[in-house]
Short mmCIF file of C-alpha atoms in Angstrom, two decimals:
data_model
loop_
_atom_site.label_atom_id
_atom_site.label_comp_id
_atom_site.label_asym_id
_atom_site.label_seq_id
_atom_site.Cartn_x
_atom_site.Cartn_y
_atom_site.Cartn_z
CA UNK C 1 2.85 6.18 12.15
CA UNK C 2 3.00 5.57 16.15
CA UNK C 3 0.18 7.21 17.73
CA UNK C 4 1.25 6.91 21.51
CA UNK C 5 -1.13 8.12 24.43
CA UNK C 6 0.73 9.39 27.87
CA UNK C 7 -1.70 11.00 29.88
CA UNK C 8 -1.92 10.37 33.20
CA UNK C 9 -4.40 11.17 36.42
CA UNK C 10 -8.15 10.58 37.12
CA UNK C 11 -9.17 13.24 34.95
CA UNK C 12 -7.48 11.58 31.62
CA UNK C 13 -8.49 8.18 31.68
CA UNK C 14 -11.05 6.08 30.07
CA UNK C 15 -13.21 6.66 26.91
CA UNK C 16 -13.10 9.81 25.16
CA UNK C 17 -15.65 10.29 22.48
CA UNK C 18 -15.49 13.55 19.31
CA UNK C 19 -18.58 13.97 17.12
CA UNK C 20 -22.24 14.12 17.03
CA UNK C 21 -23.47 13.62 21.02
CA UNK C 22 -26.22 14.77 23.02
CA UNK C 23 -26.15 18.28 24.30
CA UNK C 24 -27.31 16.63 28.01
CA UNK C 25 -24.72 14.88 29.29
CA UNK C 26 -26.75 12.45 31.25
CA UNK C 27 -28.57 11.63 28.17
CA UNK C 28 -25.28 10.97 26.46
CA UNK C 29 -23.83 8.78 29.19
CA UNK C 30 -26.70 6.90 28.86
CA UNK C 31 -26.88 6.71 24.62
CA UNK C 32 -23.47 5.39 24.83
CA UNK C 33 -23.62 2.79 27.30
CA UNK C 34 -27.31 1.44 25.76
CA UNK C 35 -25.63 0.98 22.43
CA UNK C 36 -23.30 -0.77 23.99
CA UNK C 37 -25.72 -3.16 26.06
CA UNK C 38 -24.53 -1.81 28.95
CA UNK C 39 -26.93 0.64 30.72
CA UNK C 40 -26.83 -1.22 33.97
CA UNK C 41 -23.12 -0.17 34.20
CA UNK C 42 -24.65 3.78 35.01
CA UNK C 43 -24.17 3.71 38.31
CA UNK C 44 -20.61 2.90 37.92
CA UNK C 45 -19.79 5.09 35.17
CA UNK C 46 -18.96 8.96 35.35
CA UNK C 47 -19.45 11.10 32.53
CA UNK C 48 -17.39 14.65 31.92
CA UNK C 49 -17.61 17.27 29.30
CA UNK C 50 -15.86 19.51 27.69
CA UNK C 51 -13.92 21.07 24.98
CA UNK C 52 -10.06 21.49 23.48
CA UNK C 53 -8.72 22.81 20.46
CA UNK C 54 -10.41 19.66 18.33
CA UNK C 55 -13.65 20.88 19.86
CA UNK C 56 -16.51 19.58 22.17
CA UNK C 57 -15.65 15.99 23.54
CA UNK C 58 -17.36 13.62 26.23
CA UNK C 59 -15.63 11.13 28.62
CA UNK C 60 -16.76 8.34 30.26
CA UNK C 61 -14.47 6.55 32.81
CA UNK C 62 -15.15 4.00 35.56
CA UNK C 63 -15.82 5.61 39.17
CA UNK C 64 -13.05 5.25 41.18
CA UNK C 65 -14.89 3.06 43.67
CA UNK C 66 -15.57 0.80 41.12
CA UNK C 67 -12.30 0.87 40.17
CA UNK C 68 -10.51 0.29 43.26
CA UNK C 69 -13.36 -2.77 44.08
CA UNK C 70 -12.72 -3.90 40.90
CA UNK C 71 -9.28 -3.82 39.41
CA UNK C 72 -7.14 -2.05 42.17
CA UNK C 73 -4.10 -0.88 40.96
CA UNK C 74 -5.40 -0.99 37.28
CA UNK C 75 -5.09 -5.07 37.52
CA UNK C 76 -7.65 -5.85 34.83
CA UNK C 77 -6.48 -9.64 34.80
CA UNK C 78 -9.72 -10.75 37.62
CA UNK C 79 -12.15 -8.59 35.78
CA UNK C 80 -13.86 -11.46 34.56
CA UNK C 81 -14.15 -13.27 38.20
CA UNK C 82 -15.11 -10.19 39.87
CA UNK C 83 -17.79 -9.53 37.77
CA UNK C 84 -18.94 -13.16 37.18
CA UNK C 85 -18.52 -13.12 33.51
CA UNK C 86 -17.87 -16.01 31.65
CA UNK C 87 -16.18 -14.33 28.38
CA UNK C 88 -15.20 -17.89 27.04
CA UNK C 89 -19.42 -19.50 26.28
CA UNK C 90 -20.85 -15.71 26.17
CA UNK C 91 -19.62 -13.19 24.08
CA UNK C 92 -21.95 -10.30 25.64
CA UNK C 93 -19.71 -11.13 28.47
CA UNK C 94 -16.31 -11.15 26.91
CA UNK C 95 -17.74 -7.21 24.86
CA UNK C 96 -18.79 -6.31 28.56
CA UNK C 97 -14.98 -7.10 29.87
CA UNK C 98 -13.67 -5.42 26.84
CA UNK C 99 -15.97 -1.85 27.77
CA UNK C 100 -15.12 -2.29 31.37
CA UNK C 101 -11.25 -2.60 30.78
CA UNK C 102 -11.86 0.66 28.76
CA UNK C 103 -12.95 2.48 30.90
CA UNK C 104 -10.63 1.92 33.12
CA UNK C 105 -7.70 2.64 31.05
CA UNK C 106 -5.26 4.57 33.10
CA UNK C 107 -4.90 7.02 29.73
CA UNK C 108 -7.36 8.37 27.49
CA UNK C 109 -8.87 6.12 24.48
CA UNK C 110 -10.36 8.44 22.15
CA UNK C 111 -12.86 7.78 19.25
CA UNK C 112 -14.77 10.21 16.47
CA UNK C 113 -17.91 8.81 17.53
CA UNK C 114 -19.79 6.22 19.20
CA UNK C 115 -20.02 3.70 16.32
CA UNK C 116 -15.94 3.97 16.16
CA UNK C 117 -15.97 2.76 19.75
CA UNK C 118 -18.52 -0.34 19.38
CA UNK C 119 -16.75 -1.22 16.07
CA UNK C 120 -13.40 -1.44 18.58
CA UNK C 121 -15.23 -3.29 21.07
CA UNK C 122 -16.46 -5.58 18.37
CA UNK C 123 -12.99 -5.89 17.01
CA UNK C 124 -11.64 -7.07 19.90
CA UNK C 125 -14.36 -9.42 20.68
CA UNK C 126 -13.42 -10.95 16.77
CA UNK C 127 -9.46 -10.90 17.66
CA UNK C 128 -10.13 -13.40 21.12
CA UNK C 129 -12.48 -15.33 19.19
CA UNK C 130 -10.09 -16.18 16.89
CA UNK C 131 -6.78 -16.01 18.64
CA UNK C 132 -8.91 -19.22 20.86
CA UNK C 133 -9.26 -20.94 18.17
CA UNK C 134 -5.67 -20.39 16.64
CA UNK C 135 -2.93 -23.43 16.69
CA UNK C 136 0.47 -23.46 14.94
CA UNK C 137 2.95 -26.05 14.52
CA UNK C 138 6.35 -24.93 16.32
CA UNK C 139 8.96 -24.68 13.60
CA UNK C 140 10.91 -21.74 13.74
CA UNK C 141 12.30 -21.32 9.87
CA UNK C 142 9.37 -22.97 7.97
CA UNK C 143 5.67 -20.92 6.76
CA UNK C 144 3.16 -22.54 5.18
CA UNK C 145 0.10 -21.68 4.07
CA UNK C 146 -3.37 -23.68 2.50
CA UNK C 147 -2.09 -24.18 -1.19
CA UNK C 148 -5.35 -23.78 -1.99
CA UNK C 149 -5.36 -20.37 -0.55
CA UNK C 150 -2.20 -18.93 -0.88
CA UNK C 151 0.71 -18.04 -3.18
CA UNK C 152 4.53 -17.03 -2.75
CA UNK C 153 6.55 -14.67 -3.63
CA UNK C 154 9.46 -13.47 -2.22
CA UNK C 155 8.78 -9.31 -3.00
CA UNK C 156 4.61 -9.70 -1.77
CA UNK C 157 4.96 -11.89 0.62
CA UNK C 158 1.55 -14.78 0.78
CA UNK C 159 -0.82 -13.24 -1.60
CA UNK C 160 -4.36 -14.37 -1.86
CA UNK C 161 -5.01 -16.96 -4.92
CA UNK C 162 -7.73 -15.59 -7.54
CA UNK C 163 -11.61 -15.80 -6.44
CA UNK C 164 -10.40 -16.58 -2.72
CA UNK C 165 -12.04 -14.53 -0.22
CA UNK C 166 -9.50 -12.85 2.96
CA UNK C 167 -11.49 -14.11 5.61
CA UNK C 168 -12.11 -17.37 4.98
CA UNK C 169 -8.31 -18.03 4.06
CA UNK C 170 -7.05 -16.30 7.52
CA UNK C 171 -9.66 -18.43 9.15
CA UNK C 172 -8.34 -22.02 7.26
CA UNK C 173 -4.83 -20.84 7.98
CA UNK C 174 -4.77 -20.10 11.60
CA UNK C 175 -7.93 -22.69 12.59
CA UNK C 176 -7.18 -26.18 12.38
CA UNK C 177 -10.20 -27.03 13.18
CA UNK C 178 -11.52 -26.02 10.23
CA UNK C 179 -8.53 -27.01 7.83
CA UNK C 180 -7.79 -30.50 9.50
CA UNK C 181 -4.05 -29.61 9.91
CA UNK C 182 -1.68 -27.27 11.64
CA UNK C 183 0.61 -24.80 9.79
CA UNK C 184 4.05 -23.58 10.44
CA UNK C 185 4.70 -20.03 11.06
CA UNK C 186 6.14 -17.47 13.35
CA UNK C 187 3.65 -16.82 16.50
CA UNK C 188 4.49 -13.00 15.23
CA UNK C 189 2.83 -13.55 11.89
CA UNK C 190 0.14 -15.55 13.97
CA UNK C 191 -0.70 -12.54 15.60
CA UNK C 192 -0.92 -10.33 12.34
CA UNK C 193 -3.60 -12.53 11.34
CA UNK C 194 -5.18 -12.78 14.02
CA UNK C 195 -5.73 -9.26 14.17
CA UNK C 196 -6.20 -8.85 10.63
CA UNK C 197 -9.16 -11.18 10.84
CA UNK C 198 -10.65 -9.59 13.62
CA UNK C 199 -10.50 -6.03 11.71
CA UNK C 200 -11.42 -7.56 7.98
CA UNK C 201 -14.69 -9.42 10.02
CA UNK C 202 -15.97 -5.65 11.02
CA UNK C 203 -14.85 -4.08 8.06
CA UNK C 204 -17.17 -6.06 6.06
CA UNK C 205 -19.99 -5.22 8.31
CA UNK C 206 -19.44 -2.02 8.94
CA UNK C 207 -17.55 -0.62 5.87
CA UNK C 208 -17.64 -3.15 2.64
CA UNK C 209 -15.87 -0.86 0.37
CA UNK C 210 -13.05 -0.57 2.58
CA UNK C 211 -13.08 -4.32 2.84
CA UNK C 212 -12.97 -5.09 -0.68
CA UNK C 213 -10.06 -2.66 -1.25
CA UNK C 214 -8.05 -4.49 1.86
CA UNK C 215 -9.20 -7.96 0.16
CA UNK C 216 -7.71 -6.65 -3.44
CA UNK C 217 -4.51 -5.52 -1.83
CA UNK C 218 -3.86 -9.11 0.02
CA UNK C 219 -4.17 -10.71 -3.83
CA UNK C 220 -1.32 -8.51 -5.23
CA UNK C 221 1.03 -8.23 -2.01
CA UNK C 222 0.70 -8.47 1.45
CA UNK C 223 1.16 -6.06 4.50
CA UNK C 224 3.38 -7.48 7.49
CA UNK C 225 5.55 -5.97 9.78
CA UNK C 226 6.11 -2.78 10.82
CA UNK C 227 4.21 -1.93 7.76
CA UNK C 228 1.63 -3.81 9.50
CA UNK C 229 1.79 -2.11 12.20
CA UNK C 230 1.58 1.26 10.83
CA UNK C 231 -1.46 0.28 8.82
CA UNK C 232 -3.70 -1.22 10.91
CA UNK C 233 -2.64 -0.35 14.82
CA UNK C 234 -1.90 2.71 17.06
CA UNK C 235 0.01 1.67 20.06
CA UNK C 236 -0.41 3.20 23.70
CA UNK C 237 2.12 3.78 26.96
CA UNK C 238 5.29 4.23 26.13
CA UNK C 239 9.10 3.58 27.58
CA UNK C 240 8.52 6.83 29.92
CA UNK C 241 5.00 6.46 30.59
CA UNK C 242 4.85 2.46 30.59
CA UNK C 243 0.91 1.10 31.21
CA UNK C 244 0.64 -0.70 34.72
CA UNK C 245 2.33 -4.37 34.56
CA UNK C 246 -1.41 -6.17 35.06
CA UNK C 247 -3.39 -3.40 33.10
CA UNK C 248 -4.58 -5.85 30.22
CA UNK C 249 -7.76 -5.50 27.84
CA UNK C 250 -8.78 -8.58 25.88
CA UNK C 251 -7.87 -8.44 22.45
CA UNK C 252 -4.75 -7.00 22.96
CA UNK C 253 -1.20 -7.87 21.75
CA UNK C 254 1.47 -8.44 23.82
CA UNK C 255 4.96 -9.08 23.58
CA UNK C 256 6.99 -10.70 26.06
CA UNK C 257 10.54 -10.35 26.08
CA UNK C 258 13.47 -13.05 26.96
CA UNK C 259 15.87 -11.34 28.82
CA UNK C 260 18.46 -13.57 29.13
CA UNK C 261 20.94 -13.24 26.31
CA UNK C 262 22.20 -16.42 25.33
CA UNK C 263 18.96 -18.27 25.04
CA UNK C 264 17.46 -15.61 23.38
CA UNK C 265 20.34 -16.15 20.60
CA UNK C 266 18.04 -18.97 20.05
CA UNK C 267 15.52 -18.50 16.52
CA UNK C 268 12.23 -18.39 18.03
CA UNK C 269 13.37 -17.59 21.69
CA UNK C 270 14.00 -14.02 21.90
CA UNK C 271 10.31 -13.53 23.18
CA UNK C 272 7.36 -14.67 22.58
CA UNK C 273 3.86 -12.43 20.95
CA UNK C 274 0.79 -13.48 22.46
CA UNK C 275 -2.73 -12.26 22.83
CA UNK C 276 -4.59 -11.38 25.81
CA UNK C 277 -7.19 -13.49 25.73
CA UNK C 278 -9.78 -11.58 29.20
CA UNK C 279 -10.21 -13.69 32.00
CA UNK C 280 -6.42 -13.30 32.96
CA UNK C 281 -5.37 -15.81 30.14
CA UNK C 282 -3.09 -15.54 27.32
CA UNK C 283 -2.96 -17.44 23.93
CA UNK C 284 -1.29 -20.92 23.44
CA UNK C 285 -0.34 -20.77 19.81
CA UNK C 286 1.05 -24.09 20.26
CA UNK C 287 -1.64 -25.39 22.39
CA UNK C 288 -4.76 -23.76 22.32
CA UNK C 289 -6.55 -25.38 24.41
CA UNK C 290 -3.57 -24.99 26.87
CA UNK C 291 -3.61 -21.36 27.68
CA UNK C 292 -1.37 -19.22 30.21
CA UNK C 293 -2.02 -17.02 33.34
CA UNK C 294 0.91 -14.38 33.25
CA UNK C 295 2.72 -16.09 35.63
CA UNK C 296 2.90 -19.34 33.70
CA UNK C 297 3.99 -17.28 31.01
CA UNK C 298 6.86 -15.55 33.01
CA UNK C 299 7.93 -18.48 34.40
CA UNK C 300 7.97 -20.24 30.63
CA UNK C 301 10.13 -18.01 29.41
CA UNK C 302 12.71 -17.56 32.22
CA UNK C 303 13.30 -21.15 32.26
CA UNK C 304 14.46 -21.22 28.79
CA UNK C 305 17.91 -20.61 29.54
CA UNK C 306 17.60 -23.68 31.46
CA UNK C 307 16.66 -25.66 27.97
CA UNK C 308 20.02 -23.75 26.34
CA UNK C 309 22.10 -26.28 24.25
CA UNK C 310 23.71 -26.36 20.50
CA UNK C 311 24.06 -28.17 17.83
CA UNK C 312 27.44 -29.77 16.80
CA UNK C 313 27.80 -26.75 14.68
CA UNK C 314 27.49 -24.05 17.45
CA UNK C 315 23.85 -22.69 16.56
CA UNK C 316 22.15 -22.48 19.90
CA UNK C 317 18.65 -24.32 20.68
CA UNK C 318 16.10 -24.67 23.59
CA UNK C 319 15.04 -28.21 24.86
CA UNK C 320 11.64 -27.26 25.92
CA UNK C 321 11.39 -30.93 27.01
CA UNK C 322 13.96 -30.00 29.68
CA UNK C 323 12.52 -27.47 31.17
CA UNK C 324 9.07 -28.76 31.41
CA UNK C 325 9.70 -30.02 34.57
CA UNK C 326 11.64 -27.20 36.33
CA UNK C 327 8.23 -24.80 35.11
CA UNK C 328 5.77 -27.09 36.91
CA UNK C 329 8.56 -26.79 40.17
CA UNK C 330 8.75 -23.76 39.91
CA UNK C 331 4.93 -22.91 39.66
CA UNK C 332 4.57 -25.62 43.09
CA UNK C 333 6.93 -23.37 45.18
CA UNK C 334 5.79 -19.96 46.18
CA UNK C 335 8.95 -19.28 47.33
CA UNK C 336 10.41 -19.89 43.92
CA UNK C 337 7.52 -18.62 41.88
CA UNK C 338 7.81 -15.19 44.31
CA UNK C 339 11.88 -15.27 43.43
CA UNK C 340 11.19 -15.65 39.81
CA UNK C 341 8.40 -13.33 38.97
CA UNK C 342 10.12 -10.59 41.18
CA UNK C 343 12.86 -10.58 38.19
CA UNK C 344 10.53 -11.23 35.16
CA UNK C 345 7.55 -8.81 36.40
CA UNK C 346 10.00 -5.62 35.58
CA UNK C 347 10.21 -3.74 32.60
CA UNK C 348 11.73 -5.17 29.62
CA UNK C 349 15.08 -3.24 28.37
CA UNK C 350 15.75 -1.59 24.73
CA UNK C 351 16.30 -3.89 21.99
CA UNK C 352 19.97 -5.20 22.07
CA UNK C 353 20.29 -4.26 25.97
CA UNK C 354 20.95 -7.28 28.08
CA UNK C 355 21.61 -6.29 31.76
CA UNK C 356 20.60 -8.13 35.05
CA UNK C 357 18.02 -5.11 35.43
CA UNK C 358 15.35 -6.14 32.90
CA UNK C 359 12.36 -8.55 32.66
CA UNK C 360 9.63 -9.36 30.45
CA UNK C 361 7.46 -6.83 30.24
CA UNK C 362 6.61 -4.40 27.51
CA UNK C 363 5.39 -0.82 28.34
CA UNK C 364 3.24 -0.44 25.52
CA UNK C 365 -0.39 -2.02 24.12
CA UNK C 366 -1.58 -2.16 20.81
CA UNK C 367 -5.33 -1.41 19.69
CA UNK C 368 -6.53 -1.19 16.16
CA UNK C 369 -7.19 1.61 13.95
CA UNK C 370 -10.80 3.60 13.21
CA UNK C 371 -12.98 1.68 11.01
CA UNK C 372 -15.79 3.34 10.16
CA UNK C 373 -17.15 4.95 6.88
CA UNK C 374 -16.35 8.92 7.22
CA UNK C 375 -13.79 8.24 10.33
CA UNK C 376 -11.89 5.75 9.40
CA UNK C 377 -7.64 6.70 9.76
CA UNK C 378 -6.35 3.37 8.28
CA UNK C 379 -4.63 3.48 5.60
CA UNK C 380 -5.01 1.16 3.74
CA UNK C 381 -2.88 1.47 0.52
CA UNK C 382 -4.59 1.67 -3.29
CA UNK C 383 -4.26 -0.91 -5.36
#
């Protein structure tokens, strides 16, 4: 299942909301915007109304002036020191980023009601929370896991032991800070749970029952991949209608492709999954307390063919070590940083298609599914 939004144009862009409103639409602008603790953002905010062939729906989106003062072009990456918000010590800050990014959105996000689009806001605010706090030890063909946590199979994946609870076993796996050690995984699978812990920590305060049946599931098999995906995400843009290059909203996943083909050959090279973290910083997996702006990130990766060597046996590897030193040149010359984000900053090509035309950059973003009791689309399998 691939839900993929492609509408474009003033008039089909930011929040769209189904279900139980107002009939005034003044008094609905403002509802929405004081449950969200943000009813000094009125002025800023337009409201439209309407109806399809799903029925009556309201949209709020961000004035145009606002936009173009405050994320021209769709740039949401200096939201945060724009607005003065400091989304790292204050999370009403980082939610308030979150809405704003929203409603901006170049394409329509659409919810069933108001309490599906705070639980998404909330979501998200979980999902950067964690992803801070999230640190992996780089070994590209080794996964561990708490063995007090976790079992393995090879058909379920980790499963859950018996009487432990899904949160608290993301949070010791992913948080070394609370475990005392790091763990070795793919920064993929880092970024399944991630999000997973960001959904299951509003699912059990929103919808328990649905929690407890996504806590039983994780002690008989797992869900990862594009299973994963599918379950718990609808993705938005697409190769046609890509999302603008700096249009970011914090909780979001993002993939970053390698597009050089011989030192993406390399296990663990061909890209690199990362969060967006608000505040124009992306996760660290590695080193969290090390983040990246997106052009430390661009640059990162393009200077891994740089690091390109192999073993006596032919299987090829990347010397980060190496390269460390040609990033922080690069990132010193403006010249070279221009040269080098010119190439990465462009769309990233099909899977398998390496051509001198491509960069880094996906087309798509990924936001989770509806949570709520009586609206909720994930789905979850039965037990």
């Amino acid at each position: 299942m691939n839900d993929t939004g492609k509408q474009t144009g003033p008039a089909c862009r930011g929040i769209l909301i189904r279900g139980n409103t107002q009939p005034d639409r003044e008094t609905t602008r403002l509802d929405v915007l004081a449950r969200l603790d943000a009813r000094d953002l009125a002025p800023h905010v337009v409201a439209e109304s309407g109806a399809d062939a799903q029925g009556q729906f309201f949209r709020l989106r961000l004035a145009d002036h606002a936009v173009l003062a405050w994320a021209p072009g769709f740039d949401t990456t200096g939201l945060a020191t724009t607005l003065g918000l400091n989304p790292v010590d204050k999370p009403a800050d980082l939610c308030r980023e979150i809405l704003i990014a929203l409603l901006i959105g170049p394409l329509v996000y659409e919810f069933p009601s108001i309490d599906e689009l705070k639980s998404a806001v909330l979501i998200r605010r979980n999902i950067v929370q964690a992803a801070r706090k999230t640190t992996l030890a780089f070994e590209t063909e080794a996964a561990e896991r708490p063995e007090d946590c976790w079992t393995y199979n090879e058909s379920t994946g980790f499963t859950l032991l018996p009487g432990v609870r899904l949160i608290d076993a993301l949070i010791k796996t992913t948080q070394p800070e609370v475990s005392g050690r790091l763990y070795s995984f793919s920064c993929y699978r880092a970024t399944e749970y991630v999000i997973l812990l960001g959904i299951a920590q509003e699912l059990a305060r929103c919808n328990p029952a649905l929690f407890e049946r996504l806590q039983t599931l994780w002690h008989q098999r797992a869900i990862m991949s594009e299973e994963f995906h599918a379950v718990f995400l609808r993705e938005y843009g697409a190769t046609d209608a890509p999302l603008p290059p700096l249009y970011y909203v914090p909780g979001d996943r993002v993939w970053f492709r390698n597009p050089h083909e011989a030192s993406a050959d390399a296990t663990g090279f061909e890209g690199s999954w990362v969060m967006y973290l608000g505040g124009g910083l992306f996760t660290n997996f590695w080193k969290h307390h090390k983040t990246y702006t997106l052009a430390e990130k661009c640059v990162d990766i393009y200077h891994w063919r740089n690091g390109l060597y192999r073993y006596a046996k032919g299987e090829p590897q990347i010397d980060e070590k190496r390269i460390e030193p040609l990033i922080a040149a690069t990132l010193a010359n403006p010249v070279e940083l221009a040269r080098v984000m010119a190439l990465m900053m462009r769309w990233r090509e099909p899977r398998g298609v390496y051509t001198d035309a491509g960069g880094c950059l996906d087309t798509t973003r990924e936001f989770a599914r509806w949570v709520r009791p009586g609206t909720t689309d994930m789905p979850i399998p039965k037990t």
